[in-house]
PDB file of C-alpha atoms in Angstrom:
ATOM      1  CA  UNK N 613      70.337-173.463 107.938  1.00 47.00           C
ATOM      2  CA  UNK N 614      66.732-175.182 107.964  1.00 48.00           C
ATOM      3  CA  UNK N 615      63.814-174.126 106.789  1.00 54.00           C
ATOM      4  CA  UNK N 616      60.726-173.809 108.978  1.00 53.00           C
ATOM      5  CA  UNK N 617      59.404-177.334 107.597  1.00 57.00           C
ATOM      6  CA  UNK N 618      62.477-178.693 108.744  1.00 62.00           C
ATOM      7  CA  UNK N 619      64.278-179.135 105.632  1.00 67.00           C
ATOM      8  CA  UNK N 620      67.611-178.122 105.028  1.00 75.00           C
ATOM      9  CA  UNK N 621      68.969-175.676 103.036  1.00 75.00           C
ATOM     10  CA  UNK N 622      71.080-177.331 100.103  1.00 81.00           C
ATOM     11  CA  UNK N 623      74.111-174.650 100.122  1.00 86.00           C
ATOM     12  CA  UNK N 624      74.930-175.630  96.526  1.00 86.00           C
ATOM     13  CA  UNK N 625      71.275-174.407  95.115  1.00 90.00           C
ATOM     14  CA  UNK N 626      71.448-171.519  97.465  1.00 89.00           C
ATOM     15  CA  UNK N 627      74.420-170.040  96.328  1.00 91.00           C
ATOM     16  CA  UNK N 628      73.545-170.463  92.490  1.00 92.00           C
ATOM     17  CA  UNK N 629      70.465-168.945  93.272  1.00 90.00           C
ATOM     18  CA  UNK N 630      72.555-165.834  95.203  1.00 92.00           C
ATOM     19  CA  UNK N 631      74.566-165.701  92.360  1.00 92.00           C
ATOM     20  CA  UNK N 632      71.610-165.209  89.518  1.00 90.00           C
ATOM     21  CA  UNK N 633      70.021-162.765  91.446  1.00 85.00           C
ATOM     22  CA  UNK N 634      72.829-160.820  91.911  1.00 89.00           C
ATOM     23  CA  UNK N 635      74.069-160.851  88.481  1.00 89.00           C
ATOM     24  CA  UNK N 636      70.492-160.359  87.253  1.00 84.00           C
ATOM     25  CA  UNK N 637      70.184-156.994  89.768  1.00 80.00           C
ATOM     26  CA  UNK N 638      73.446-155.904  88.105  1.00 83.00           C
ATOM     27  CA  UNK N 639      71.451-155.206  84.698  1.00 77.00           C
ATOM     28  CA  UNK N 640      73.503-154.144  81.983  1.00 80.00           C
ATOM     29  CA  UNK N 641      76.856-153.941  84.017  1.00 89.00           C
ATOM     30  CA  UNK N 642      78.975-157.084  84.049  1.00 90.00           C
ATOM     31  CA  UNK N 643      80.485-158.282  86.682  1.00 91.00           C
ATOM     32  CA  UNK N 644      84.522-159.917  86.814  1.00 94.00           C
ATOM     33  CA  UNK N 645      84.784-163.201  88.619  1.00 95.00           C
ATOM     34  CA  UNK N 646      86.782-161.653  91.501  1.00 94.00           C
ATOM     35  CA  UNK N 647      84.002-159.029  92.402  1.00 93.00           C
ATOM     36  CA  UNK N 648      81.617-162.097  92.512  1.00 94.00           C
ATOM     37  CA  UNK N 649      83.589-164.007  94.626  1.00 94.00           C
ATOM     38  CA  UNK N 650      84.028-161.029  97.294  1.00 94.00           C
ATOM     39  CA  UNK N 651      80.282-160.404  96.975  1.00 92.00           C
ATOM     40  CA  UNK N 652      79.071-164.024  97.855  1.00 94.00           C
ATOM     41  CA  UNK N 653      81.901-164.635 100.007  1.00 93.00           C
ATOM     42  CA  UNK N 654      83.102-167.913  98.175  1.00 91.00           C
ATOM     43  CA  UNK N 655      86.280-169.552  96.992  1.00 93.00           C
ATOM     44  CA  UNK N 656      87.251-168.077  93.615  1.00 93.00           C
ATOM     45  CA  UNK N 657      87.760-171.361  92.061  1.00 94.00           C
ATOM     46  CA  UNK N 658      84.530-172.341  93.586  1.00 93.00           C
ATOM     47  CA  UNK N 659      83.054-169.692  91.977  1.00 94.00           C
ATOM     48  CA  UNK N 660      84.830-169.990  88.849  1.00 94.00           C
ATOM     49  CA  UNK N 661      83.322-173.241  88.804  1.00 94.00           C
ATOM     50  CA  UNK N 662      79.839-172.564  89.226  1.00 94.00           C
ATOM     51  CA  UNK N 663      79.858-169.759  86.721  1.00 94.00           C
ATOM     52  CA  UNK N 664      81.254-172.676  84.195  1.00 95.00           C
ATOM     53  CA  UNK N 665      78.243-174.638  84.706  1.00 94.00           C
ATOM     54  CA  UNK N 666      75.559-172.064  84.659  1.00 93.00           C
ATOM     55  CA  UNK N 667      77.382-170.890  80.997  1.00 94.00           C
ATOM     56  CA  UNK N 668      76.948-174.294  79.880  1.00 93.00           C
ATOM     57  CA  UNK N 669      73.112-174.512  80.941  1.00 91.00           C
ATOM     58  CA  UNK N 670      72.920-170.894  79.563  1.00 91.00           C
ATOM     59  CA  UNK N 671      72.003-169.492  82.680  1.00 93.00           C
ATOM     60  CA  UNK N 672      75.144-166.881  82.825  1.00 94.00           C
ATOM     61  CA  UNK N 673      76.753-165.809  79.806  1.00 93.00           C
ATOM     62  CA  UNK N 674      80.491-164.322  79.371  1.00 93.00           C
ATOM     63  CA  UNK N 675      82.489-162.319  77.117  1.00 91.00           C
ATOM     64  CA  UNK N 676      84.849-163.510  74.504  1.00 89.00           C
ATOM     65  CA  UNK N 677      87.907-162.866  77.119  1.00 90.00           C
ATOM     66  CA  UNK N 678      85.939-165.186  79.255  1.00 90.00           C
ATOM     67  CA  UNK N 679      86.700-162.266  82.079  1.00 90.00           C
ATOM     68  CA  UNK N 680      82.578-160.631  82.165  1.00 94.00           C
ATOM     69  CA  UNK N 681      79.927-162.160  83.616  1.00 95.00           C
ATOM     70  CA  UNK N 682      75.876-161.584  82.734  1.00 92.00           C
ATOM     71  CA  UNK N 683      72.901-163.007  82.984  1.00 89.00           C
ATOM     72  CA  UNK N 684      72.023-165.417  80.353  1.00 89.00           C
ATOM     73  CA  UNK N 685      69.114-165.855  78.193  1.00 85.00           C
ATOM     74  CA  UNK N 686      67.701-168.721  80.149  1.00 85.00           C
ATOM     75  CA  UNK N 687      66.794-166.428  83.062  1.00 82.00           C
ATOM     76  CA  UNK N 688      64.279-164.732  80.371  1.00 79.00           C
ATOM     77  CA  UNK N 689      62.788-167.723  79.101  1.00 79.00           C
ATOM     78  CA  UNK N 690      61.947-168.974  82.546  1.00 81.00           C
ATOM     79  CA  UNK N 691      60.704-165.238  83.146  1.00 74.00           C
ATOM     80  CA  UNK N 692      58.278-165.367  80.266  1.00 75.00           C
ATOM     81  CA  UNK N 693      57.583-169.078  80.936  1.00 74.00           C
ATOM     82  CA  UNK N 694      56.040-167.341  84.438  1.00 69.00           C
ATOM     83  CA  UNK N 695      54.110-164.797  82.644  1.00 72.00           C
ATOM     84  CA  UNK N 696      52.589-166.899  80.539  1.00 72.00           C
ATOM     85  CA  UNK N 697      51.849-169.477  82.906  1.00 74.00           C
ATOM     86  CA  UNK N 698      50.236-167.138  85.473  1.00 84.00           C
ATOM     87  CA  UNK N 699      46.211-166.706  84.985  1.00 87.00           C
ATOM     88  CA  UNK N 700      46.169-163.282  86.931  1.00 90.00           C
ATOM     89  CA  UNK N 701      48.393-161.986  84.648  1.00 91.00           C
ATOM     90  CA  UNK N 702      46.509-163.436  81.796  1.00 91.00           C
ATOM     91  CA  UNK N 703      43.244-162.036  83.096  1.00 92.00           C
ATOM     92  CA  UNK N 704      44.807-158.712  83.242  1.00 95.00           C
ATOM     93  CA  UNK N 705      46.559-158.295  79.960  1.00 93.00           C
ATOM     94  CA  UNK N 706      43.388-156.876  78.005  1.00 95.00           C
ATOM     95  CA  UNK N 707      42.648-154.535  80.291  1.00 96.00           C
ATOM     96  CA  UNK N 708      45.764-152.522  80.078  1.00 96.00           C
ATOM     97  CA  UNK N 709      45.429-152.515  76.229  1.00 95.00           C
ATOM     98  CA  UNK N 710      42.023-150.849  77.241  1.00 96.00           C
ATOM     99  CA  UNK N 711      43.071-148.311  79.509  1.00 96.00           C
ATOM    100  CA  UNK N 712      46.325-147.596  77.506  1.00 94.00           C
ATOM    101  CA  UNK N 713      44.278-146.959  74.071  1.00 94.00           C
ATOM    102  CA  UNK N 714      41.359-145.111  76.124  1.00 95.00           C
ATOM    103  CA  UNK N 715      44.369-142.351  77.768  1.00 95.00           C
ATOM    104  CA  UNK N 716      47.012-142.545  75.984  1.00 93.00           C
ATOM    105  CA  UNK N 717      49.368-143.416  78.506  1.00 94.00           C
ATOM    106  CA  UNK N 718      51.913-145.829  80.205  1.00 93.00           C
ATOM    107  CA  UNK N 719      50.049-148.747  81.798  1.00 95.00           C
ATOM    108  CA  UNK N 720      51.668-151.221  84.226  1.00 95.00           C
ATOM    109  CA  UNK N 721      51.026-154.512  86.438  1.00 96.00           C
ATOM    110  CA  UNK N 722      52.909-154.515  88.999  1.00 95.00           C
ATOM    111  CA  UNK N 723      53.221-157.813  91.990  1.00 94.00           C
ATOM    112  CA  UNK N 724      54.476-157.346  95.351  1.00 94.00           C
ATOM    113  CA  UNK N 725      57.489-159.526  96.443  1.00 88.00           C
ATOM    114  CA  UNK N 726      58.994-159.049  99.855  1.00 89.00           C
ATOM    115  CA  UNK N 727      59.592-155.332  99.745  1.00 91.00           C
ATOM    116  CA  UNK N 728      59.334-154.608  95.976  1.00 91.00           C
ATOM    117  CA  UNK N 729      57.589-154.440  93.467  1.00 93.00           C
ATOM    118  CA  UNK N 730      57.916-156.841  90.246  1.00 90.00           C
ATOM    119  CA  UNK N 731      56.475-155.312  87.188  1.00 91.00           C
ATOM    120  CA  UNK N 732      55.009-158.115  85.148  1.00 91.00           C
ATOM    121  CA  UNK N 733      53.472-156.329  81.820  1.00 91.00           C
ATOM    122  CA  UNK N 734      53.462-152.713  80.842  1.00 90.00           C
ATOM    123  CA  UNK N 735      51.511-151.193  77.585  1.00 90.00           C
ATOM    124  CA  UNK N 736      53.921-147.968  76.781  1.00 86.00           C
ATOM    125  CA  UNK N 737      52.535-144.763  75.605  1.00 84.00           C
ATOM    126  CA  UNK N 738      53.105-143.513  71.870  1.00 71.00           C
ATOM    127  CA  UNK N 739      53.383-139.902  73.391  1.00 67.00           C
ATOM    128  CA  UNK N 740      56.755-140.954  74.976  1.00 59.00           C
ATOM    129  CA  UNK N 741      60.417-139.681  73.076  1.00 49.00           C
ATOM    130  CA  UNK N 742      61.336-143.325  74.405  1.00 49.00           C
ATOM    131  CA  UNK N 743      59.844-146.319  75.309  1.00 44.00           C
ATOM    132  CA  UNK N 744      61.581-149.023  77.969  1.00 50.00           C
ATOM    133  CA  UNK N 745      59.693-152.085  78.873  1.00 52.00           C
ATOM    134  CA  UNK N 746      59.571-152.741  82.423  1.00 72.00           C
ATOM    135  CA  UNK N 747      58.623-156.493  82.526  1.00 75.00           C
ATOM    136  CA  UNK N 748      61.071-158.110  85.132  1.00 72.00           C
ATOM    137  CA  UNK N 749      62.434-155.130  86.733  1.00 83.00           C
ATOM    138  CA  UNK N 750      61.864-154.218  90.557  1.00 83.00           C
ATOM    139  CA  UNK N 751      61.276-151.432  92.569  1.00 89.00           C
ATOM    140  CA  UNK N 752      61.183-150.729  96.394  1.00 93.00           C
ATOM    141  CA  UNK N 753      57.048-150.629  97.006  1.00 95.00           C
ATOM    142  CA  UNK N 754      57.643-147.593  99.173  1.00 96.00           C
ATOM    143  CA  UNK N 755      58.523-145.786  95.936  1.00 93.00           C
ATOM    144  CA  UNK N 756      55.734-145.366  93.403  1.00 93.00           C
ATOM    145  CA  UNK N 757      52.281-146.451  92.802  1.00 96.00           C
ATOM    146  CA  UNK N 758      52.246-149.272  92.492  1.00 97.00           C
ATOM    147  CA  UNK N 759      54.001-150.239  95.737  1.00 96.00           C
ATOM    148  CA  UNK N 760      52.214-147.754  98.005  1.00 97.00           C
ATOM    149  CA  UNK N 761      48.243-148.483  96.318  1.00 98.00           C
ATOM    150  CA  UNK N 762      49.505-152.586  97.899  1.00 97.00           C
ATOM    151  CA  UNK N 763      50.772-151.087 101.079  1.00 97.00           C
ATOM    152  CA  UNK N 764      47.972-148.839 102.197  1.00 97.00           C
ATOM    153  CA  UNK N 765      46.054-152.605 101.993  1.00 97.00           C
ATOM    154  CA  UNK N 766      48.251-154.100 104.714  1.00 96.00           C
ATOM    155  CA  UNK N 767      48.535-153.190 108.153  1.00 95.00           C
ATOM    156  CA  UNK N 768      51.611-149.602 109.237  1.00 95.00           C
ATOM    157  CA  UNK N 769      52.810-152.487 111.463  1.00 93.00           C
ATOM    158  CA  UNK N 770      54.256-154.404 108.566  1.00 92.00           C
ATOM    159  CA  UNK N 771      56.695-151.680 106.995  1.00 93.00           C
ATOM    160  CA  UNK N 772      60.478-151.401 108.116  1.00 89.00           C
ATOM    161  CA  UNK N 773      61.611-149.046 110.225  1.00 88.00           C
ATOM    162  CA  UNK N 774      63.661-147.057 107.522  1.00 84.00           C
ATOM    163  CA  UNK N 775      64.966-144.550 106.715  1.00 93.00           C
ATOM    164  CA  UNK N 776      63.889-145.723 102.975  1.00 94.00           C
ATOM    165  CA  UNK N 777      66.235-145.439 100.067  1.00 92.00           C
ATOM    166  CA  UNK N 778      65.441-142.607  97.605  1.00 95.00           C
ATOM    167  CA  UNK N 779      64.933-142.321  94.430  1.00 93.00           C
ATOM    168  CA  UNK N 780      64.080-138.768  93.886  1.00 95.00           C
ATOM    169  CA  UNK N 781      63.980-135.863  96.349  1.00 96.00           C
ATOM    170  CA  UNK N 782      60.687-136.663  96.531  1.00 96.00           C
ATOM    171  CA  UNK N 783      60.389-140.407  97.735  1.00 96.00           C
ATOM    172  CA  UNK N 784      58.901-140.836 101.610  1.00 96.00           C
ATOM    173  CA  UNK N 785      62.177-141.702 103.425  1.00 96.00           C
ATOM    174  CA  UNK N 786      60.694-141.850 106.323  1.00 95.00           C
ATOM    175  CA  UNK N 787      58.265-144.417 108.227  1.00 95.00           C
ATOM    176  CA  UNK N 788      56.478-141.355 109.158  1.00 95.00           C
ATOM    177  CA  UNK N 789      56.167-139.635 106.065  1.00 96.00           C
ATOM    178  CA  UNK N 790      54.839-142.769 104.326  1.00 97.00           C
ATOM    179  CA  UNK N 791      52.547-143.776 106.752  1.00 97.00           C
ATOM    180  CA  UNK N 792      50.810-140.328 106.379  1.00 97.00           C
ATOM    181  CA  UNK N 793      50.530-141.259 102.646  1.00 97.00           C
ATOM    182  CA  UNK N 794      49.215-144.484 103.332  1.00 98.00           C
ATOM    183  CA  UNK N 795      46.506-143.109 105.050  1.00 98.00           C
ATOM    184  CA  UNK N 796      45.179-140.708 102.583  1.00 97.00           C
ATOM    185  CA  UNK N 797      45.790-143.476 100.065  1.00 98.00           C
ATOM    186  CA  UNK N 798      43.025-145.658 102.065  1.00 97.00           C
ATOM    187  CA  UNK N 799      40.524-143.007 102.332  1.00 97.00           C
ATOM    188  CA  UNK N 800      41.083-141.465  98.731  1.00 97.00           C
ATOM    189  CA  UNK N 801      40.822-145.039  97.191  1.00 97.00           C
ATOM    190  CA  UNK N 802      43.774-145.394  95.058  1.00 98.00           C
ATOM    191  CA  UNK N 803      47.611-144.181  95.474  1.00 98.00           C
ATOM    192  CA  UNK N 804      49.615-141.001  93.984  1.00 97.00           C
ATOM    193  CA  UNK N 805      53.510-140.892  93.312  1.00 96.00           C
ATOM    194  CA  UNK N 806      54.436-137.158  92.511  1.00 95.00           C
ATOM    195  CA  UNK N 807      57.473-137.808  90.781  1.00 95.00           C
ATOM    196  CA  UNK N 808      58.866-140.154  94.045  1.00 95.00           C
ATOM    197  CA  UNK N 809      60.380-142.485  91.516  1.00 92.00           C
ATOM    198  CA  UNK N 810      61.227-141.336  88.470  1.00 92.00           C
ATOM    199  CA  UNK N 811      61.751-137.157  88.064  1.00 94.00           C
ATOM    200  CA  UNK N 812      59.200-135.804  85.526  1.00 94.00           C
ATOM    201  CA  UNK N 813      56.738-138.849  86.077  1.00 93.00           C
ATOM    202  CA  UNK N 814      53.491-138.998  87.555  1.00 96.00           C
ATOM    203  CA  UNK N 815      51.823-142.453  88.342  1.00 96.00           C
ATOM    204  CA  UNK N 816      48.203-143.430  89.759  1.00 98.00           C
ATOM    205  CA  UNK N 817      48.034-147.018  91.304  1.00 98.00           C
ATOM    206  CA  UNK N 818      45.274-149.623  92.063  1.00 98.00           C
ATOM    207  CA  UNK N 819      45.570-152.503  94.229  1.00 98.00           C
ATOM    208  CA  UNK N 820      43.146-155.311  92.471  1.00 97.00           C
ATOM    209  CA  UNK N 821      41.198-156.888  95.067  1.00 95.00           C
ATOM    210  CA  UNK N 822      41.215-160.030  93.989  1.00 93.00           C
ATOM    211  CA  UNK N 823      43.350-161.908  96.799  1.00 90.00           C
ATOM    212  CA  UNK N 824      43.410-161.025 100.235  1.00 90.00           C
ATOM    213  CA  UNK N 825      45.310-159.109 101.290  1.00 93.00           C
ATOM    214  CA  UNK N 826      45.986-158.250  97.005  1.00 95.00           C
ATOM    215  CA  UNK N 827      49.384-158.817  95.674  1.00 95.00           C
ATOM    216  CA  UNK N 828      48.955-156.967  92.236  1.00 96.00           C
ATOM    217  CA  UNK N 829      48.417-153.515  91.402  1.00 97.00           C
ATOM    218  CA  UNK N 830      47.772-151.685  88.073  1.00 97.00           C
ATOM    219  CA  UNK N 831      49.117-147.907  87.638  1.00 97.00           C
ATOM    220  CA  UNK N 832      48.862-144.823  85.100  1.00 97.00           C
ATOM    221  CA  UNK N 833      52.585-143.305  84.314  1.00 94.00           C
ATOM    222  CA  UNK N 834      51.530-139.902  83.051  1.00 94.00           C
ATOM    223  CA  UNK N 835      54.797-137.085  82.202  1.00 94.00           C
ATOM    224  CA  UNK N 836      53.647-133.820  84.481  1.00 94.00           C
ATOM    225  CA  UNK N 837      54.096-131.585  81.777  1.00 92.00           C
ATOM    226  CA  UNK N 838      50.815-133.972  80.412  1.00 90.00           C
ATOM    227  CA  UNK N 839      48.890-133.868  83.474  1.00 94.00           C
ATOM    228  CA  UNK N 840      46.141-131.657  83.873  1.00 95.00           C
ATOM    229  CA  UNK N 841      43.552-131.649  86.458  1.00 95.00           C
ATOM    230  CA  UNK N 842      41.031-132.775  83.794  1.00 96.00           C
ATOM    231  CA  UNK N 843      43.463-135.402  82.560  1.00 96.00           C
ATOM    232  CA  UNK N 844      43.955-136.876  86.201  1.00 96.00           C
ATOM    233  CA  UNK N 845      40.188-136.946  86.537  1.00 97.00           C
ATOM    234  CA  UNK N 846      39.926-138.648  83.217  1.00 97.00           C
ATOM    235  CA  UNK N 847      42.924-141.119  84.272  1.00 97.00           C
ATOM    236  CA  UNK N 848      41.216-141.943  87.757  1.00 97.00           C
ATOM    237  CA  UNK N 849      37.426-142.716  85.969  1.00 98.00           C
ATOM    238  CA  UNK N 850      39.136-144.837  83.679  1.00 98.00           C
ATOM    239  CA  UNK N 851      41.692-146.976  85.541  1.00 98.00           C
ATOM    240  CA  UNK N 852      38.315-147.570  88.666  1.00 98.00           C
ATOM    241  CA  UNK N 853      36.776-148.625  85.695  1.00 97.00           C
ATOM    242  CA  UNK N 854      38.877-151.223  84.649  1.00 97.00           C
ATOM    243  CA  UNK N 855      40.260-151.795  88.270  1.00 97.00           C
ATOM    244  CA  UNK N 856      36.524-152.995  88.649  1.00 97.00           C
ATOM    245  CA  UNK N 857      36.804-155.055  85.595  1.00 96.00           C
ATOM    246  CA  UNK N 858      39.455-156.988  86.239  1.00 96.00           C
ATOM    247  CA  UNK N 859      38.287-157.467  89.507  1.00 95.00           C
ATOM    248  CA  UNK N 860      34.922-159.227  87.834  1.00 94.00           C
ATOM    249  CA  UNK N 861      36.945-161.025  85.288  1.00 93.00           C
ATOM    250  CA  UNK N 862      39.025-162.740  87.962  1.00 90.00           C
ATOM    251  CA  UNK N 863      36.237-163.936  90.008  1.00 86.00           C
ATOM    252  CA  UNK N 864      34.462-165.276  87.136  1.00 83.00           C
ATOM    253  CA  UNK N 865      37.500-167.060  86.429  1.00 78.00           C
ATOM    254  CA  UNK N 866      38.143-168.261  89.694  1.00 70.00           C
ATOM    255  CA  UNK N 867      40.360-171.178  90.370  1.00 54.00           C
ATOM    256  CA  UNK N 868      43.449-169.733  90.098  1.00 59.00           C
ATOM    257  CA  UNK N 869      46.509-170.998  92.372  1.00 55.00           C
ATOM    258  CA  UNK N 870      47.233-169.452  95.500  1.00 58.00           C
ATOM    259  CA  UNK N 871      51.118-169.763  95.225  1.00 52.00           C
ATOM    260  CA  UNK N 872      52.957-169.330  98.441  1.00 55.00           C
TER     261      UNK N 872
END
């Protein structure tokens, strides 16, 4: 397989890659060396192999029967290494401390890859019975705010045909259904998610508009037993405010990387 600058894929980085992305979307449930092997379609030994290295780098971690796989704690420290390395992401951080403190509620960032969504820093509200960081995990952009506030910036043409995977009874599984969405998000400004990806949860999303078209996103996670109409109309002044902000803050900046 080549690449379209004419290099060639080198199968051996390729399939270590597959393999920490795979064990990494497995989360907290371990995977045997057998269902790895049947997933990637390798040689067990080969795989046995590979998963001996990458324990020895720290990359994968096992058990003490040797017999469960996980991902190890290298894959975080790269992680944060790209957090802290990224200037968006730096530009951004004091604004969610300033619209979490001014509502009250669960603030995210959130950067489109592919067809999710990658959260990259979340301030969690105090009012919550639990708190769960986000940082690192993904979610399909057709599902919450965050995805669909970047989507109604790009052209229909560019979303799959579907049907779309649900997470709720309420996520557009549909191209048509989200479409429709997408245009109301355009004309309204910013996007809604009515409990489309987590039950019970109501988010508010903004694309920031500092690329073109914008890869990051900020959103409001507000419980609907919370939400009010004069707390959504509080939550929409505040997060345009600081939507417009960051906006400022990043072109005053300015030289940040355009990664590809």
């Amino acid at each position: 397989m080549s690449e379209p600058g004419g290099v060639r894929e080198v199968k051996s980085a390729a399939r270590t890659v597959e393999l920490l992305e795979l064990l990494a979307a497995r989360g907290d449930r371990p995977a045997r060396l057998q269902e790895l092997a049947d997933e990637l379609g390798v040689p067990r030994s080969s795989m046995y192999a590979l998963l001996q290295t990458l324990i020895a780098y720290g990359w994968v971690r096992t058990d003490s029967t040797g017999s469960l796989y996980g991902i190890g704690i290298h894959a975080l420290l790269t992680g944060t290494s790209y957090l802290d390395s990224d200037p968006r992401v730096r530009t951004v951080r004091p604004y969610l401390d300033e619209a979490s403190q001014a509502l009250g509620e669960t603030i995210h960032l959130g950067r489109l890859d592919g067809r999710d969504v990658a959260y990259l820093a979340t301030r969690e509200s105090h009012e919550y019975l639990r708190t769960i960081s986000r940082v690192g995990r993904r979610l399909p952009a057709h599902v919450g705010a965050l995805g669909k506030a970047l989507l109604a910036e790009r052209d229909d043409a560019e979303l799959p045909p579907g049907p779309y995977e649900a997470a709720t009874p309420n996520t557009h599984t549909t191209r048509e259904s989200l479409t429709a969405d997408l245009a109301v998000i355009r004309v309204r400004g910013y996007s809604v998610d009515r409990e489309e990806g987590v039950l019970g949860i109501v988010g508010f999303g903004f694309a920031l508009r500092y690329d073109n078209p914008p890869l990051d996103a900020i959103s409001c996670s507000v419980p609907v037993v919370r939400l009010t109409p004069e707390h959504e109309g509080e939550i929409v002044t505040v997060m345009r405010e600081v939507r417009a902000k960051i906006e400022s803050a990043a072109r005053a900046a300015g030289g940040a990387v355009h990664w590809r």
